[in-house]
């Protein structure tokens, strides 16, 4: 059995935690392999059974792309600030790995997105667990993005950008742009404008089978990024179609792990007990 590790190389604690887990794996005749930080557009076939992320939520997003390309689950080892995606502290990772190998850990499916460009000069679909954003390139300008849901024109956003997020990504950039928090158990897309220069600036929650199309208009090009990875330019007149990915992401969870709502309470320092 082979474990593929994606490690936050700039964080000493993450490197040390990964080294301990790699030693643990070798002692049990497992085959650890450190994967490149940036997954290729097309991963070459390789025998990996589980991707292990060691770092924070950003590291897990990079690991999730590997998991998507290799069609295997991802386990997130938490090193750093409290986030919503990583599952276990380094000290608890061996026990969760053993539970996964014994078939006793939960594997939770999370909806993902794929963005497909038209007329952009590049054609590689972009996959995302959290969000796809089309934003402006120039600091002191806005981008105008005509938005459709399916065949229905909705509006043209004049904004710093527009986010299409999954429920998993609703607590990330979309939340910072005043989007709603959505339970990860719900299947939906969240369309959220960023700093809209117009009266209408609210997020729209869409059904999972609905598709969003964004077309760059006027004279300011856009820039597309998926899960914060280096992005691609969208010239004026180009369009991107964003829809639910054909396969969900799969995250390894402990059966005794903390719930989403407990994490929400801790992350935002909400009262620990009912008041009154």
Coordinates of C-alpha atoms in Angstrom, one line a residue:
X1 CA 0.0 0.0 0.0
X2 CA 1.3 3.4 -1.0
X3 CA 0.7 6.7 0.8
X4 CA 1.3 9.9 -1.1
X5 CA 2.2 12.9 1.1
X6 CA 1.6 16.5 0.2
X7 CA 3.5 18.7 2.8
X8 CA 3.5 22.4 3.6
X9 CA 7.3 22.8 2.9
X10 CA 7.4 26.3 4.3
X11 CA 6.3 25.2 7.8
X12 CA 8.9 23.4 9.9
X13 CA 6.3 21.7 12.1
X14 CA 4.6 20.3 9.0
X15 CA 7.9 18.9 7.7
X16 CA 8.7 17.3 11.0
X17 CA 5.2 15.8 11.3
X18 CA 5.5 14.4 7.8
X19 CA 8.9 12.9 8.5
X20 CA 7.5 11.1 11.6
X21 CA 4.5 9.8 9.6
X22 CA 6.8 8.6 6.8
X23 CA 9.0 6.7 9.3
X24 CA 5.8 5.2 10.8
X25 CA 4.7 4.1 7.4
X26 CA 8.0 2.5 6.6
X27 CA 8.0 0.6 9.8
X28 CA 4.8 -1.0 8.8
X29 CA 6.0 -2.0 5.3
X30 CA 3.9 0.8 3.7
X31 CA 5.4 2.7 0.8
X32 CA 5.4 6.5 1.4
X33 CA 6.0 8.9 -1.5
X34 CA 6.3 12.6 -1.3
X35 CA 4.2 14.2 -4.1
X36 CA 5.1 17.5 -5.8
X37 CA 3.3 20.4 -4.2
X38 CA 1.7 21.3 -7.5
X39 CA -0.3 18.5 -9.2
X40 CA 0.2 18.3 -13.0
X41 CA -2.8 18.9 -15.3
X42 CA -2.8 15.2 -16.0
X43 CA -1.3 13.0 -13.4
X44 CA 0.7 10.1 -14.7
X45 CA -0.6 6.7 -13.6
X46 CA 0.9 5.8 -10.2
X47 CA 0.1 3.3 -7.5
X48 CA -1.1 5.4 -4.6
X49 CA -3.9 4.3 -2.3
X50 CA -4.3 7.4 -0.1
X51 CA -3.1 11.0 -0.3
X52 CA -2.0 12.4 3.1
X53 CA -2.0 16.2 3.5
X54 CA 0.3 17.6 6.2
X55 CA -0.3 21.3 6.8
X56 CA -3.4 23.6 6.9
X57 CA -6.4 23.9 4.7
X58 CA -4.4 25.3 1.8
X59 CA -2.2 22.2 1.8
X60 CA -5.3 20.0 1.8
X61 CA -6.7 21.8 -1.2
X62 CA -3.5 21.0 -3.1
X63 CA -3.8 17.4 -1.8
X64 CA -7.4 17.2 -2.9
X65 CA -6.4 17.9 -6.5
X66 CA -4.0 15.0 -6.3
X67 CA -6.8 12.9 -4.9
X68 CA -9.0 13.9 -7.7
X69 CA -6.4 13.1 -10.4
X70 CA -5.5 9.8 -8.8
X71 CA -9.1 9.0 -7.8
X72 CA -8.2 8.2 -4.2
X73 CA -9.3 9.6 -0.8
X74 CA -7.5 12.3 1.1
X75 CA -6.6 12.5 4.8
X76 CA -5.8 15.9 6.3
X77 CA -3.2 16.2 9.1
X78 CA -3.6 19.5 10.9
X79 CA -0.5 21.6 11.4
X80 CA -1.2 25.2 11.9
X81 CA -4.3 27.4 12.5
X82 CA -7.7 26.0 13.0
X83 CA -9.4 25.3 9.7
X84 CA -12.5 23.5 8.4
X85 CA -10.8 20.8 6.2
X86 CA -8.0 19.1 8.0
X87 CA -9.1 16.3 10.2
X88 CA -6.6 15.2 12.8
X89 CA -3.6 16.4 14.8
X90 CA -0.2 14.8 14.0
X91 CA -0.3 12.7 17.2
X92 CA -3.7 11.1 16.2
X93 CA -2.8 10.5 12.5
X94 CA -1.3 7.0 12.9
X95 CA -4.5 5.7 14.7
X96 CA -6.7 7.2 11.9
X97 CA -4.5 5.7 9.2
X98 CA -4.8 2.3 10.9
X99 CA -8.5 2.7 11.1
X100 CA -8.6 3.6 7.4
X101 CA -6.5 0.6 6.4
X102 CA -8.9 -1.6 8.5
X103 CA -11.9 -0.1 6.8
X104 CA -13.1 1.5 10.0
X105 CA -12.7 5.2 9.1
X106 CA -15.5 7.2 7.4
X107 CA -14.9 8.5 3.9
X108 CA -17.0 11.6 3.4
X109 CA -17.9 12.8 -0.1
X110 CA -17.7 16.5 -0.8
X111 CA -19.1 18.1 -3.9
X112 CA -16.5 19.6 -6.2
X113 CA -16.5 21.9 -9.2
X114 CA -15.1 22.0 -12.7
X115 CA -14.7 25.2 -14.8
X116 CA -14.5 24.9 -18.6
X117 CA -13.5 27.9 -20.7
X118 CA -14.7 29.0 -24.1
X119 CA -12.7 31.3 -26.3
X120 CA -10.0 31.8 -23.7
X121 CA -6.9 30.6 -25.6
X122 CA -6.5 27.7 -23.1
X123 CA -8.8 24.7 -22.7
X124 CA -7.7 22.7 -19.7
X125 CA -10.7 22.3 -17.3
X126 CA -10.0 23.6 -13.8
X127 CA -11.1 21.5 -10.8
X128 CA -11.9 22.9 -7.4
X129 CA -13.0 21.6 -4.0
X130 CA -13.6 25.1 -2.5
X131 CA -14.3 27.6 -5.3
X132 CA -13.7 29.0 -8.7
X133 CA -13.3 32.8 -8.9
X134 CA -13.2 35.1 -11.9
X135 CA -11.7 38.4 -10.9
X136 CA -10.1 41.6 -12.2
X137 CA -6.4 41.8 -13.2
X138 CA -5.8 45.5 -12.6
X139 CA -5.8 46.8 -9.1
X140 CA -7.8 50.0 -9.7
X141 CA -10.3 48.6 -12.2
X142 CA -13.4 46.4 -12.0
X143 CA -14.4 43.6 -14.2
X144 CA -17.8 43.2 -15.8
X145 CA -19.1 39.6 -15.9
X146 CA -22.4 38.7 -17.5
X147 CA -23.9 35.8 -15.5
X148 CA -26.2 33.0 -16.7
X149 CA -27.7 30.1 -14.8
X150 CA -28.3 27.5 -17.4
X151 CA -29.9 29.4 -20.3
X152 CA -31.3 32.2 -18.1
X153 CA -29.4 35.5 -18.0
X154 CA -29.3 36.8 -14.4
X155 CA -27.3 40.0 -14.4
X156 CA -24.0 41.6 -15.3
X157 CA -21.8 42.0 -12.3
X158 CA -19.6 45.1 -12.1
X159 CA -17.3 43.9 -9.3
X160 CA -13.8 42.9 -8.2
X161 CA -14.8 39.4 -9.1
X162 CA -17.4 36.7 -8.9
X163 CA -17.0 33.4 -6.9
X164 CA -18.7 30.1 -7.5
X165 CA -18.3 28.1 -4.4
X166 CA -19.2 24.6 -3.1
X167 CA -20.7 24.1 0.3
X168 CA -17.2 23.2 1.5
X169 CA -15.9 26.5 0.1
X170 CA -18.8 28.5 1.6
X171 CA -16.6 29.1 4.7
X172 CA -13.6 30.3 2.7
X173 CA -13.4 33.3 0.2
X174 CA -17.2 33.3 -0.4
X175 CA -17.8 33.8 3.4
X176 CA -15.3 36.8 3.3
X177 CA -17.4 38.3 0.5
X178 CA -20.6 38.0 2.7
X179 CA -21.8 34.8 1.2
X180 CA -23.8 32.3 3.4
X181 CA -22.4 29.4 5.4
X182 CA -23.7 26.2 3.9
X183 CA -23.7 22.8 5.5
X184 CA -21.2 20.5 3.7
X185 CA -23.9 17.9 3.6
X186 CA -26.0 20.0 1.2
X187 CA -25.3 19.8 -2.5
X188 CA -25.4 23.3 -4.0
X189 CA -23.5 26.1 -5.7
X190 CA -23.1 29.5 -4.2
X191 CA -22.7 32.4 -6.6
X192 CA -21.1 35.4 -4.7
X193 CA -20.0 38.7 -6.1
X194 CA -16.9 40.3 -4.6
X195 CA -17.1 44.0 -3.8
X196 CA -19.9 44.6 -6.3
X197 CA -20.1 48.2 -7.6
X198 CA -23.8 48.0 -8.0
X199 CA -27.0 47.9 -5.9
X200 CA -27.4 44.2 -6.1
X201 CA -24.5 42.5 -4.3
X202 CA -26.1 39.4 -2.7
X203 CA -25.1 35.8 -3.0
X204 CA -27.4 33.3 -4.8
X205 CA -27.6 29.7 -3.8
X206 CA -28.2 27.3 -6.7
X207 CA -29.3 23.7 -7.1
X208 CA -26.4 21.2 -7.7
X209 CA -27.5 20.4 -11.2
X210 CA -27.5 24.0 -12.3
X211 CA -24.6 25.5 -14.2
X212 CA -23.1 29.0 -14.1
X213 CA -21.7 30.8 -17.1
X214 CA -19.7 34.0 -16.8
X215 CA -18.7 36.1 -19.8
X216 CA -16.1 38.8 -19.6
X217 CA -17.5 42.0 -21.1
X218 CA -16.4 45.6 -21.8
X219 CA -12.6 46.2 -22.0
X220 CA -11.2 44.7 -18.8
X221 CA -10.0 41.1 -19.0
X222 CA -10.7 38.6 -16.2
X223 CA -8.5 36.1 -14.4
X224 CA -9.7 32.7 -13.4
X225 CA -8.4 30.8 -10.4
X226 CA -9.5 27.5 -8.8
X227 CA -8.8 26.9 -5.1
X228 CA -6.2 29.7 -5.1
X229 CA -3.9 28.0 -7.6
X230 CA -2.1 30.1 -10.2
X231 CA -4.8 31.1 -12.6
X232 CA -5.5 31.7 -16.3
X233 CA -6.4 34.9 -18.1
X234 CA -9.9 35.3 -19.6
X235 CA -9.8 37.8 -22.4
X236 CA -12.8 40.1 -23.1
X237 CA -15.5 38.1 -24.9
X238 CA -14.4 34.8 -23.4
X239 CA -16.7 32.7 -21.2
X240 CA -16.3 30.0 -18.5
X241 CA -18.9 27.4 -17.6
X242 CA -18.8 26.2 -14.0
X243 CA -20.6 23.1 -13.0
X244 CA -20.6 20.3 -10.4
X245 CA -17.7 17.9 -11.1
X246 CA -18.6 14.4 -12.2
X247 CA -16.9 12.8 -9.2
X248 CA -16.9 14.2 -5.6
X249 CA -13.8 14.6 -3.5
X250 CA -13.4 12.0 -0.7
X251 CA -12.1 13.0 2.7
X252 CA -11.1 10.5 5.4
X253 CA -12.9 11.2 8.7
X254 CA -12.6 9.8 12.2
X255 CA -15.9 8.4 13.5
X256 CA -15.1 10.4 16.7
X257 CA -14.1 13.5 14.9
X258 CA -15.4 17.0 15.6
X259 CA -18.6 18.0 13.9
X260 CA -18.9 20.9 11.3
X261 CA -21.0 22.9 13.8
X262 CA -18.5 22.5 16.6
X263 CA -15.8 23.7 14.3
X264 CA -17.9 26.6 13.3
X265 CA -18.5 27.5 16.9
X266 CA -14.7 27.3 17.7
X267 CA -13.6 29.1 14.5
X268 CA -15.7 32.1 15.1
X269 CA -15.6 32.1 18.8
X270 CA -19.3 31.6 19.3
X271 CA -20.7 31.1 22.8
X272 CA -19.9 27.5 24.0
X273 CA -23.2 27.2 25.8
X274 CA -26.7 28.5 25.3
X275 CA -27.1 31.9 26.9
X276 CA -29.9 32.9 29.3

